[in-house]
């Protein structure tokens, strides 16, 4: 009897003590979503313990009876990047932890190829690469890649003409010709297409966009002086939806449709088709200068990409794109019957281009990859009564050997680029009046790169490239990169290298075609050379509350020899080109921040402080059309009970120097501070589609608000009432009180004001 009594007392004591211990233990619970949609069957576990759970049909989970201590929570789901959070649990804690999963390739662990021509983890790359996914660009939906880049820190789409709205992309204040734009690593967006073809890349085909700031000529050759933008297209099959659509319209009468279809063809192939259609046929003149504020456009672009299965998982991909665009801007009463005449001014541009690109892994034991591309670009344009017709063909081939040996990761390659360019300007004129002399440029090159891994913390990359330009001779571009992984949350990178650029005046200088100015080339232009050094520090950490914070700091410096600078100021009737008798510098610092709070609030923000100067004859001045400070932001908040996402995006720019038509020009020599801000509301309560709406340019900012006129002499675009002296200079008369000629090149910001938009995205 005593034995049973003692057992009863002991059991009661153990039970009471267990309940007391459990009362002191902790619980965590929360909601797991994927792209803001509740995620079923996601796995939640405490690493190195037996505590684990899975989410229910509503994305909810709960883990209890956890002893106090330090833990690492791991959340994972098939097709999505795993998320880790460090927690410190106290006795009787009840912690709520909500997390949003992102698809593969959308986080800091992105696989990137742009920095080293190899597929590597973004964190492992010795070259700093910024990655932007469609989820980022959906925060401010745009009809093309050109406009989408306005929210990337240090990157600015620059409109170069008030009438036709063509433009280029600046990186860290350097003009568009210093930016190389690639599609799947192929240099097919260059020269004419950087001016006229950027707007025709369908958003629906984009997997991600990789941005490298600073010279990359040791891998990519000419044009990669200021930086490069690599547009990586989606792969058919895999995580790509069977079909998707994004339809959007604005209160200005703009209509955009992005369509994508992914399907398998038999057992050995998969194909992705993307179509973009954009239409705007509603002339607007809010600044009352009798010119269209925005060009009217009718554009279609069709893209198709095939992936083929091969033995031993060797790679073979083939893609093609066709673009047709009809755009015009000018006086409000212009129509096509006035095209090329001198009675009503208009700028009408017909663009036709097609592209072919592919990658094929050779059937050898060694990893040999053959990349190739070809594009044909036809331009039929008139600028008032000036006719510009041009054809450009670019062929490119590259063979790369990828070899790992001990701690060395070798990349050896040979490339050949051929550019054919012909137009109806003096740029390709022959000696006789009837002769023609198209430009034909061969650019063969070889390069070698060795990435040395001394240990998991230290990497050194050495690279060297040799090119032979058929017009300019030998060009050498070395580079070096060092990466120090202090720990998994702190990384330091130091990069140094050189770049070179060969100028093509008539594909870079729109003002030469409007008839407003003539081009004068003083001497034979030698290739530009640049020398760059870039220091990058990446810091990320997780707070105990589950908040993620990531910071990316960079300091950069570039020195230019033989800088080719357009001179707008010596003669207001000319653009004078010559190699700079001095030097140019680009330097600055930038900071990017990525913060995700546990309550559904996310912030992506960045700022760049820079100086781009030209020094000649012991005088230093700010370069034309380059700002000293720029900042961007994207603030997102998810109201989970309402399944509503609010995105507030914007940018701000400091003053930049602008091209005037002489000392009597009354327009300001510098732009003011200006900002474009947008807000969007997205409802995600449906399984396979979402609705979004918002307002663009909330501040209704346009350049005309700070200037009496933007286009000089818009009332006399053919200069019929302008009187000139013996030297061709405009005279001051009662009809022309400032002595100006017609000129639409005074432009720094879009003329399009506030507008609403609404759209529908579907994915199956």
XYZ file of C-alpha atoms in Angstrom:
764
model
C 0.000 0.000 0.000
C 2.851 2.305 0.788
C 4.389 1.546 -2.630
C 1.178 2.565 -4.463
C 0.862 5.688 -2.341
C 4.412 6.741 -3.051
C 3.904 6.119 -6.791
C 0.701 8.206 -6.788
C 2.435 11.082 -4.973
C 5.453 10.899 -7.322
C 3.262 10.839 -10.469
C 1.200 13.773 -9.242
C 4.377 15.736 -8.543
C 5.796 14.995 -12.024
C 2.508 15.960 -13.707
C 2.262 19.226 -11.800
C 5.917 20.007 -12.475
C 5.503 19.247 -16.215
C 2.520 21.592 -16.440
C 4.564 24.246 -14.642
C 7.449 23.829 -17.092
C 5.078 23.938 -20.090
C 3.548 27.105 -18.727
C 7.016 28.632 -18.874
C 7.697 27.452 -22.436
C 7.162 29.551 -25.582
C 5.051 29.464 -28.747
C 5.496 30.946 -32.197
C 2.767 31.217 -34.802
C 2.001 33.213 -37.895
C 1.122 33.375 -41.569
C 3.319 32.212 -44.457
C 2.572 33.761 -47.844
C 4.139 33.493 -51.297
C 4.001 36.729 -53.276
C 1.476 37.938 -50.662
C -0.830 34.896 -51.211
C -1.295 32.357 -48.323
C 1.019 29.400 -48.932
C -0.212 25.891 -48.093
C 2.185 23.045 -47.196
C 5.131 25.324 -46.401
C 7.591 23.759 -43.940
C 8.551 25.526 -40.704
C 11.260 24.084 -38.500
C 13.598 25.108 -35.720
C 17.048 24.077 -36.946
C 18.860 21.437 -34.900
C 15.678 20.555 -32.971
C 12.693 18.261 -33.424
C 10.251 21.186 -33.594
C 8.626 21.463 -37.020
C 5.261 22.076 -38.642
C 3.568 22.754 -41.976
C 1.091 25.456 -42.916
C -2.606 24.751 -43.353
C -4.801 25.735 -46.324
C -4.841 29.328 -45.016
C -1.042 29.507 -44.754
C -1.087 29.453 -40.928
C 1.159 27.500 -38.565
C 1.846 27.124 -34.826
C 4.737 25.698 -32.821
C 4.424 25.424 -29.030
C 6.085 23.959 -25.927
C 9.440 25.424 -26.978
C 11.986 25.826 -24.163
C 13.573 29.286 -23.741
C 16.698 29.834 -25.789
C 18.180 30.994 -29.094
C 16.813 29.432 -32.277
C 16.974 29.728 -36.044
C 13.634 29.357 -37.834
C 13.787 27.865 -41.338
C 10.808 28.297 -43.703
C 10.818 26.538 -47.067
C 8.502 25.501 -49.878
C 9.059 23.870 -53.243
C 9.925 26.431 -55.929
C 10.663 29.182 -53.400
C 13.752 30.461 -51.659
C 14.140 29.364 -48.054
C 14.038 32.038 -45.358
C 15.956 31.946 -42.079
C 15.278 34.090 -39.043
C 17.121 34.176 -35.728
C 14.930 34.285 -32.609
C 15.512 34.597 -28.883
C 12.590 33.078 -26.949
C 11.956 33.842 -23.307
C 9.794 31.841 -20.938
C 6.070 32.064 -21.749
C 6.731 34.085 -24.957
C 3.985 34.061 -27.583
C 5.621 35.393 -30.736
C 3.931 36.053 -34.070
C 6.187 35.630 -37.110
C 4.736 36.272 -40.587
C 6.937 35.709 -43.617
C 6.552 36.106 -47.379
C 8.368 33.651 -49.629
C 9.842 34.705 -52.954
C 10.313 32.537 -56.016
C 13.712 31.150 -56.917
C 15.960 33.909 -58.251
C 14.330 36.805 -56.412
C 16.395 37.229 -53.267
C 19.941 37.998 -52.253
C 20.894 34.435 -53.223
C 20.181 35.198 -56.900
C 22.187 33.420 -59.552
C 23.885 36.053 -61.720
C 25.935 35.844 -64.917
C 26.706 39.441 -65.881
C 29.706 40.105 -63.666
C 31.845 37.125 -64.689
C 30.019 35.444 -67.633
C 29.417 32.486 -65.305
C 26.327 31.397 -63.413
C 27.261 32.046 -59.797
C 25.491 32.997 -56.612
C 25.160 36.744 -56.341
C 26.802 36.634 -52.919
C 29.682 34.551 -54.281
C 30.400 36.813 -57.250
C 33.563 38.915 -56.845
C 31.920 41.567 -59.048
C 28.989 43.491 -57.481
C 25.814 42.859 -59.488
C 22.418 44.410 -58.750
C 19.431 42.193 -59.558
C 15.897 43.403 -60.247
C 12.993 41.026 -60.840
C 9.538 41.562 -62.356
C 8.156 41.859 -58.809
C 10.193 45.047 -58.412
C 9.013 46.577 -61.677
C 5.379 45.742 -60.952
C 5.477 48.283 -58.125
C 5.333 50.963 -60.847
C 4.003 49.303 -64.027
C 5.317 50.701 -67.304
C 4.839 49.719 -70.960
C 8.553 49.145 -71.612
C 11.947 48.453 -70.067
C 13.189 51.986 -70.775
C 10.656 53.612 -68.431
C 10.844 50.767 -65.891
C 14.460 51.602 -65.046
C 13.521 55.002 -63.570
C 13.268 53.464 -60.078
C 16.752 51.896 -60.086
C 19.223 53.877 -57.997
C 21.936 55.481 -60.129
C 20.154 54.623 -63.391
C 18.219 57.329 -65.243
C 16.287 57.045 -68.511
C 17.158 60.310 -70.298
C 14.780 61.733 -72.900
C 16.875 63.476 -75.548
C 14.172 65.119 -77.640
C 11.045 67.033 -76.665
C 9.323 66.046 -79.909
C 10.007 62.362 -80.663
C 10.823 61.377 -77.041
C 13.715 59.100 -77.989
C 16.273 58.609 -75.250
C 19.030 56.583 -73.679
C 20.009 55.251 -70.264
C 22.472 57.001 -67.950
C 24.387 55.094 -65.250
C 25.948 57.163 -62.465
C 25.504 60.320 -64.535
C 27.357 59.095 -67.628
C 25.575 59.559 -70.954
C 23.713 56.780 -72.750
C 26.510 55.768 -75.170
C 28.517 54.641 -72.129
C 25.847 52.093 -71.191
C 25.796 48.679 -72.843
C 22.428 46.914 -72.974
C 22.432 43.135 -73.444
C 19.707 40.565 -73.975
C 20.728 37.202 -72.497
C 24.330 38.394 -72.612
C 24.217 39.264 -76.310
C 25.281 42.819 -77.340
C 22.407 43.329 -79.773
C 20.993 46.530 -78.268
C 23.541 49.116 -79.396
C 23.968 52.204 -81.576
C 20.666 52.736 -83.424
C 18.745 50.356 -81.187
C 19.779 52.150 -77.979
C 18.067 55.225 -79.402
C 15.033 53.610 -81.022
C 14.765 49.994 -79.853
C 14.784 50.040 -76.032
C 11.060 50.705 -75.799
C 10.157 47.506 -77.625
C 11.382 44.840 -75.210
C 8.285 43.031 -73.810
C 8.094 43.039 -70.006
C 6.378 39.639 -70.127
C 9.562 37.849 -71.215
C 11.853 39.280 -68.527
C 13.079 36.941 -65.793
C 15.363 39.521 -64.192
C 17.569 42.476 -65.025
C 21.178 42.546 -63.875
C 23.010 45.861 -63.541
C 26.790 46.299 -63.281
C 28.028 49.839 -62.648
C 31.480 50.755 -63.895
C 33.601 49.571 -66.856
C 33.129 45.980 -68.006
C 35.041 46.139 -71.298
C 37.382 43.307 -70.275
C 34.461 40.903 -70.773
C 32.075 42.746 -73.064
C 34.234 45.085 -75.150
C 33.270 48.534 -76.467
C 30.395 50.564 -74.997
C 30.581 48.896 -71.562
C 32.340 51.974 -70.141
C 29.833 53.416 -67.692
C 28.171 50.096 -66.967
C 25.915 47.502 -68.487
C 22.350 46.274 -68.202
C 21.722 42.611 -68.966
C 18.094 41.662 -69.630
C 17.728 37.960 -68.805
C 14.691 36.395 -70.484
C 12.566 33.651 -68.993
C 13.204 30.008 -69.738
C 10.316 27.988 -71.193
C 8.884 25.421 -68.805
C 10.014 25.159 -65.192
C 8.448 27.838 -62.988
C 7.208 29.871 -65.972
C 3.382 30.075 -66.063
C 1.605 28.295 -68.914
C 0.266 31.643 -69.953
C 0.085 35.097 -68.474
C -1.279 38.497 -69.428
C -0.863 42.052 -68.164
C -3.315 44.607 -69.544
C -3.086 48.283 -68.619
C -4.625 51.592 -69.664
C -4.157 55.197 -68.525
C -6.350 58.278 -68.376
C -4.245 59.785 -71.183
C -5.463 57.074 -73.548
C -2.380 54.828 -73.441
C -3.035 51.100 -73.818
C -0.508 48.356 -73.188
C -0.784 44.557 -73.385
C 1.894 42.052 -72.371
C 1.131 38.417 -73.192
C 3.242 35.302 -72.607
C 2.668 31.637 -73.436
C 4.884 28.752 -72.357
C 4.369 25.240 -73.694
C 6.181 21.996 -74.452
C 6.714 20.791 -78.000
C 7.089 17.048 -77.842
C 9.471 15.613 -75.271
C 12.601 17.453 -76.323
C 11.633 21.126 -76.555
C 9.847 23.906 -74.708
C 8.905 27.261 -76.158
C 8.126 30.672 -74.663
C 6.265 33.283 -76.728
C 5.949 36.882 -75.598
C 3.954 39.639 -77.281
C 3.834 43.320 -76.396
C 1.437 45.807 -77.968
C 1.362 49.502 -77.091
C -0.887 52.162 -78.562
C -1.235 55.883 -77.858
C -3.182 58.054 -80.297
C -4.401 60.951 -78.142
C -2.428 64.189 -78.779
C -2.037 66.358 -75.660
C -0.633 69.883 -75.338
C -0.801 70.918 -71.686
C 2.132 73.355 -71.887
C 0.425 75.274 -74.734
C 3.348 75.351 -77.196
C 1.276 73.752 -80.012
C 3.518 70.668 -79.860
C 2.559 67.217 -78.596
C 3.666 66.675 -75.004
C 4.153 62.949 -75.676
C 4.813 61.193 -78.974
C 2.023 59.111 -80.431
C 3.004 55.479 -80.828
C 1.784 52.250 -82.366
C 4.176 49.440 -81.461
C 4.215 45.654 -81.555
C 7.006 43.354 -80.455
C 6.995 39.548 -80.720
C 9.547 37.353 -78.945
C 9.977 33.583 -79.035
C 12.518 31.414 -77.225
C 13.133 27.664 -77.622
C 14.962 25.446 -75.146
C 15.968 21.968 -76.282
C 16.754 18.922 -74.150
C 20.052 17.270 -74.978
C 22.132 14.406 -73.715
C 24.036 14.939 -70.475
C 21.947 18.077 -69.811
C 23.902 20.125 -72.339
C 22.431 23.547 -73.054
C 20.833 24.711 -76.304
C 18.620 27.765 -76.595
C 17.444 29.719 -79.631
C 15.440 32.964 -79.550
C 14.178 35.637 -81.925
C 12.391 38.978 -81.701
C 10.634 41.266 -84.178
C 9.766 44.903 -83.512
C 7.733 47.379 -85.511
C 7.016 50.884 -84.287
C 5.352 53.922 -85.815
C 5.822 57.034 -83.686
C 5.388 60.723 -84.319
C 5.412 64.005 -82.452
C 5.203 67.603 -83.533
C 2.686 70.347 -84.112
C -0.816 69.428 -83.014
C -2.265 69.657 -86.537
C 0.415 67.406 -88.111
C -0.598 64.295 -90.038
C 1.255 61.967 -92.390
C 0.456 64.090 -95.417
C 2.926 66.659 -93.999
C 5.711 64.062 -93.592
C 8.979 65.515 -94.915
C 7.464 68.886 -95.809
C 8.131 72.367 -94.443
C 4.615 73.610 -93.745
C 3.707 71.739 -90.523
C 6.523 70.389 -88.355
C 6.554 66.763 -87.276
C 9.048 64.049 -86.422
C 7.897 60.704 -87.788
C 9.886 57.526 -87.153
C 9.257 54.076 -88.613
C 11.340 51.365 -86.961
C 11.688 47.763 -88.122
C 14.127 45.386 -86.488
C 14.556 41.679 -85.967
C 16.982 39.774 -83.811
C 18.233 36.214 -83.557
C 20.258 34.937 -80.613
C 21.264 31.589 -79.232
C 23.558 29.549 -77.031
C 24.829 26.060 -77.813
C 27.004 23.908 -75.580
C 29.368 21.866 -77.735
C 29.232 18.050 -77.351
C 32.696 17.785 -75.821
C 34.086 16.647 -72.481
C 35.219 20.168 -71.751
C 32.551 22.824 -71.156
C 32.552 24.888 -74.357
C 29.702 27.342 -74.947
C 29.028 28.962 -78.314
C 26.954 32.160 -78.223
C 25.758 33.958 -81.328
C 23.439 36.759 -82.371
C 22.416 38.759 -85.419
C 20.169 41.760 -85.728
C 18.897 43.915 -88.556
C 17.635 47.435 -87.844
C 15.930 49.621 -90.448
C 15.149 53.253 -89.697
C 12.931 55.492 -91.822
C 12.648 58.884 -90.135
C 11.905 62.478 -90.940
C 12.609 65.419 -88.627
C 10.702 68.297 -90.131
C 12.077 68.373 -93.685
C 15.272 66.470 -92.781
C 15.150 62.840 -93.901
C 17.153 60.228 -92.016
C 17.235 56.700 -93.391
C 19.588 54.152 -91.893
C 20.301 50.456 -91.800
C 22.372 48.666 -89.205
C 23.363 44.993 -89.058
C 25.324 43.548 -86.159
C 26.688 39.998 -86.133
C 28.245 38.550 -83.020
C 29.816 35.227 -82.141
C 31.637 34.082 -79.022
C 33.182 30.794 -77.916
C 33.926 30.366 -74.211
C 35.800 27.603 -72.417
C 34.832 27.224 -68.756
C 37.279 25.159 -66.717
C 37.782 24.582 -62.987
C 41.145 23.304 -61.765
C 41.961 23.138 -58.067
C 41.321 26.631 -56.655
C 41.277 28.220 -60.137
C 38.106 28.866 -62.121
C 39.169 29.699 -65.677
C 37.196 31.416 -68.397
C 38.844 31.714 -71.805
C 37.049 33.080 -74.826
C 37.239 34.447 -78.334
C 34.694 36.859 -79.788
C 34.010 38.457 -83.158
C 31.692 41.380 -83.752
C 30.864 42.858 -87.157
C 28.891 46.083 -87.499
C 27.488 47.363 -90.783
C 26.027 50.858 -90.764
C 24.717 52.915 -93.654
C 22.641 56.092 -93.764
C 21.904 59.066 -95.971
C 24.054 61.517 -93.969
C 27.650 62.677 -94.556
C 28.727 60.017 -92.043
C 28.679 57.355 -94.796
C 29.061 59.525 -97.898
C 31.738 58.703 -100.450
C 33.961 61.058 -102.387
C 31.629 61.665 -105.326
C 28.141 63.130 -105.045
C 26.488 59.857 -106.021
C 28.801 57.491 -104.157
C 28.176 55.828 -100.813
C 30.608 54.420 -98.290
C 28.881 52.380 -95.534
C 30.750 51.891 -92.297
C 31.996 48.319 -91.824
C 33.713 47.587 -88.546
C 35.323 44.301 -87.543
C 36.064 43.790 -83.851
C 37.732 40.443 -83.066
C 38.876 39.876 -79.523
C 40.169 37.331 -77.044
C 39.850 37.346 -73.267
C 40.983 35.323 -70.290
C 39.748 35.358 -66.714
C 40.937 33.469 -63.653
C 38.900 33.444 -60.461
C 41.119 32.193 -57.659
C 39.523 30.932 -54.432
C 42.189 31.012 -51.734
C 39.662 29.922 -49.088
C 35.937 30.442 -48.447
C 36.647 33.993 -47.305
C 38.948 35.301 -50.039
C 38.604 35.379 -53.829
C 40.701 37.122 -56.458
C 39.629 37.636 -60.067
C 42.149 38.542 -62.783
C 41.000 39.385 -66.293
C 42.501 40.603 -69.551
C 41.026 41.303 -72.987
C 42.589 42.167 -76.318
C 40.524 43.609 -79.162
C 41.494 44.701 -82.630
C 39.268 47.402 -84.082
C 39.538 47.537 -87.878
C 39.397 51.354 -87.721
C 41.362 52.109 -84.544
C 43.767 49.205 -84.078
C 44.813 47.454 -80.869
C 42.874 47.886 -77.623
C 43.824 46.300 -74.270
C 41.482 46.161 -71.254
C 42.658 44.447 -68.040
C 40.753 44.223 -64.766
C 41.118 42.897 -61.228
C 38.544 42.113 -58.536
C 38.917 41.026 -54.926
C 36.193 39.705 -52.632
C 36.474 39.280 -48.868
C 33.630 37.444 -47.183
C 34.032 38.597 -43.602
C 31.107 36.358 -42.625
C 27.784 35.331 -44.137
C 26.333 38.798 -43.495
C 29.286 41.042 -44.394
C 31.021 41.178 -47.774
C 33.617 43.587 -49.165
C 34.476 43.822 -52.871
C 37.169 45.878 -54.582
C 37.118 46.144 -58.387
C 39.418 47.965 -60.789
C 39.504 47.912 -64.555
C 39.566 49.782 -67.833
C 37.084 50.481 -70.594
C 37.038 51.787 -74.139
C 34.456 53.283 -76.480
C 34.282 54.077 -80.174
C 31.793 56.833 -80.991
C 29.109 56.752 -83.710
C 27.902 60.336 -83.968
C 24.744 59.985 -85.988
C 23.318 57.184 -83.885
C 24.067 59.037 -80.652
C 23.260 62.666 -81.428
C 19.605 63.248 -82.150
C 19.982 67.041 -82.285
C 22.096 66.608 -85.413
C 19.064 65.236 -87.239
C 16.418 67.768 -86.324
C 18.037 70.419 -88.474
C 18.432 72.602 -85.389
C 22.211 72.148 -85.327
C 24.862 70.847 -87.675
C 27.639 68.489 -86.582
C 31.276 69.427 -86.909
C 34.101 66.961 -86.220
C 37.362 68.853 -85.731
C 39.807 65.938 -85.925
C 39.910 62.168 -86.294
C 38.300 60.843 -83.137
C 40.407 58.404 -81.147
C 38.746 55.775 -78.922
C 38.015 56.854 -75.377
C 39.816 55.116 -72.546
C 38.654 54.918 -68.947
C 40.223 53.699 -65.698
C 37.906 52.739 -62.878
C 38.040 51.629 -59.258
C 34.995 50.598 -57.242
C 34.683 49.674 -53.558
C 31.537 47.825 -52.465
C 30.376 46.797 -48.969
C 27.322 44.614 -48.463
C 25.770 44.212 -45.017
C 22.677 42.233 -44.086
C 21.244 41.101 -40.769
C 18.109 39.776 -39.149
C 16.593 41.337 -36.074
C 15.104 39.186 -33.331
C 11.637 40.367 -34.348
C 12.102 38.767 -37.776
C 12.878 42.020 -39.593
C 15.406 41.724 -42.426
C 17.757 44.603 -43.234
C 20.252 44.749 -46.082
C 22.557 47.609 -47.038
C 24.795 47.982 -50.053
C 27.372 50.793 -50.064
C 29.591 51.685 -53.030
C 32.247 54.275 -53.785
C 33.382 54.704 -57.398
C 35.916 56.693 -59.402
C 36.515 56.749 -63.171
C 39.175 58.723 -65.043
C 38.788 59.304 -68.803
C 41.434 59.895 -71.479
C 40.489 61.022 -74.995
C 36.994 61.816 -73.764
C 34.722 62.668 -76.716
C 32.489 65.513 -75.590
C 29.809 67.275 -77.654
C 30.296 71.051 -77.472
C 26.931 72.835 -77.579
C 28.192 76.201 -76.361
C 30.954 77.458 -78.684
C 28.504 77.867 -81.567
C 24.724 77.644 -80.940
C 24.228 76.416 -84.522
C 26.636 73.495 -84.181
C 27.531 70.445 -82.153
C 31.313 70.295 -82.239
C 33.014 66.969 -81.550
C 36.641 66.451 -80.638
C 38.744 64.453 -78.221
C 39.006 66.407 -75.012
C 42.261 68.333 -74.581
C 42.299 67.416 -70.919
C 40.509 64.788 -68.894
C 37.144 63.886 -67.405
C 36.240 62.361 -64.065
C 33.250 60.526 -62.660
C 33.203 59.877 -58.925
C 30.719 59.383 -56.150
C 29.152 57.234 -53.466
C 25.883 55.338 -53.379
C 23.803 53.492 -50.811
C 21.011 50.963 -51.342
C 18.789 49.765 -48.504
C 16.446 46.760 -48.466
C 14.308 46.452 -45.327
C 11.436 44.033 -44.733
C 9.517 44.404 -41.475
C 7.471 41.637 -39.946
C 4.228 43.637 -40.241
C 4.112 43.587 -44.057
C 6.011 46.837 -44.656
C 8.915 46.757 -47.150
C 11.304 49.476 -48.244
C 13.724 49.525 -51.158
C 15.565 52.845 -51.285
C 18.799 54.219 -52.624
C 20.716 57.405 -53.163
C 23.749 58.378 -55.226
C 25.906 61.455 -54.682
C 28.229 62.011 -57.639
C 30.351 64.435 -59.589
C 30.871 64.203 -63.361
C 33.273 66.886 -64.518
C 35.333 67.896 -67.541
C 38.708 69.587 -67.113
C 40.226 71.450 -70.069
C 42.659 74.375 -70.171
C 42.807 74.374 -66.353
C 39.039 74.925 -66.167
C 36.632 72.378 -64.652
C 32.902 72.297 -65.242
C 29.967 69.975 -64.661
C 29.118 67.772 -67.629
C 25.972 68.525 -69.569
C 22.774 66.717 -68.513
C 24.293 65.037 -65.448
C 22.856 65.441 -61.980
C 24.908 65.569 -58.769
C 22.403 63.695 -56.625
C 19.687 61.180 -57.307
C 17.527 59.021 -55.050
C 14.869 56.371 -55.609
C 12.465 54.510 -53.354
C 9.792 51.837 -53.373
C 7.740 51.583 -50.188
C 5.266 48.696 -50.036
C 2.719 47.752 -47.408
C 0.503 44.698 -47.389
C -2.853 44.885 -45.615
C -3.262 41.141 -45.188
C -6.923 41.015 -44.073
C -7.891 42.998 -47.181
C -5.371 41.206 -49.440
C -4.327 44.644 -50.621
C -0.800 45.843 -51.443
C 0.048 49.553 -51.553
C 3.179 50.636 -53.447
C 4.558 54.156 -53.237
C 7.475 54.687 -55.639
C 9.449 57.691 -56.742
C 12.709 59.371 -57.571
C 14.308 62.768 -57.089
C 17.029 64.514 -59.101
C 19.245 67.493 -58.374
C 19.877 70.276 -60.935
C 21.793 69.457 -64.117
C 23.414 71.723 -66.687
C 21.313 72.184 -69.848
C 22.203 73.109 -73.457
C 21.321 76.730 -74.237
C 21.349 78.536 -77.570
C 23.717 81.289 -76.519
C 23.971 84.050 -73.940
C 20.630 85.634 -74.920
C 18.674 82.405 -74.342
C 16.298 83.245 -71.439
C 15.858 79.642 -70.328
C 17.607 78.560 -67.163
C 21.100 77.125 -67.561
C 20.278 74.533 -64.898
C 17.244 72.393 -64.254
C 15.517 72.669 -60.860
C 15.207 69.871 -58.334
C 12.468 67.586 -59.656
C 10.737 64.370 -58.718
C 8.389 61.796 -60.243
C 6.215 59.983 -57.691
C 3.602 57.260 -58.109
C 1.145 55.251 -56.016
C -0.434 51.891 -56.812
C -3.067 49.693 -55.143
C -3.076 45.973 -55.971
C -5.821 43.585 -54.911
C -4.643 39.951 -54.655
C -7.780 38.281 -53.415
C -8.164 36.096 -56.492
C -6.214 32.927 -57.105
C -5.067 33.436 -60.687
C -5.352 37.139 -61.338
C -4.917 40.483 -59.639
C -6.257 43.971 -60.214
C -4.162 47.101 -59.845
C -4.804 50.827 -60.164
C -3.069 54.026 -59.201
C -1.754 57.441 -60.121
C 1.467 58.308 -61.921
C 3.334 61.586 -61.429
C 1.429 62.492 -58.278
C 3.064 65.938 -58.120
C 2.051 66.665 -61.743
C 5.644 67.751 -62.397
C 6.619 68.814 -65.936
C 9.541 71.005 -67.105
C 7.121 73.623 -68.431
C 6.134 74.588 -64.877
C 9.518 76.286 -64.339
C 10.121 77.815 -67.776
C 8.197 80.094 -70.125
C 9.009 77.706 -72.963
C 10.852 74.428 -73.416
C 11.096 74.147 -77.194
C 12.831 77.217 -78.621
C 10.891 78.931 -81.432
C 8.099 76.350 -81.429
C 5.984 78.908 -83.332
C 8.531 78.906 -86.214
C 9.987 75.372 -86.407
C 11.449 75.856 -89.902
C 13.168 79.164 -88.983
C 11.343 80.972 -91.768
C 11.188 84.206 -89.741
C 14.736 84.016 -88.365
C 17.337 86.391 -89.770
C 20.999 85.382 -89.783
C 24.243 87.334 -90.008
C 27.123 86.509 -92.347
C 28.421 83.893 -89.903
C 25.107 82.064 -89.633
C 24.181 83.430 -86.201
C 20.558 84.298 -85.488
C 19.891 88.025 -85.158
C 17.704 89.684 -82.547
C 14.594 91.094 -84.246
C 11.122 92.151 -83.054
C 9.828 88.707 -84.087
C 12.792 86.983 -82.425
C 13.674 89.032 -79.310
C 16.212 86.480 -77.985
C 17.929 85.667 -81.283
C 17.053 81.972 -81.143
C 16.490 79.214 -83.677
C 14.165 76.216 -83.412
C 15.641 73.680 -80.968
C 13.889 70.785 -79.139
C 17.047 69.494 -77.371
C 16.507 71.475 -74.138
C 15.023 68.550 -72.225
C 15.686 66.829 -68.912
C 12.345 65.369 -67.766
C 9.184 63.925 -69.350
C 6.476 66.385 -70.409
C 3.721 63.985 -69.336
C 1.822 65.159 -66.262
C -0.398 63.429 -63.713
C -2.519 60.522 -64.940
C -4.434 57.574 -63.579
C -3.975 53.950 -64.597
C -5.740 50.633 -64.125
C -4.693 47.125 -65.046
C -5.286 43.412 -64.790
C -2.684 40.653 -64.409
C -3.539 37.011 -65.053
C -1.353 33.947 -64.660
C -2.217 30.268 -65.179
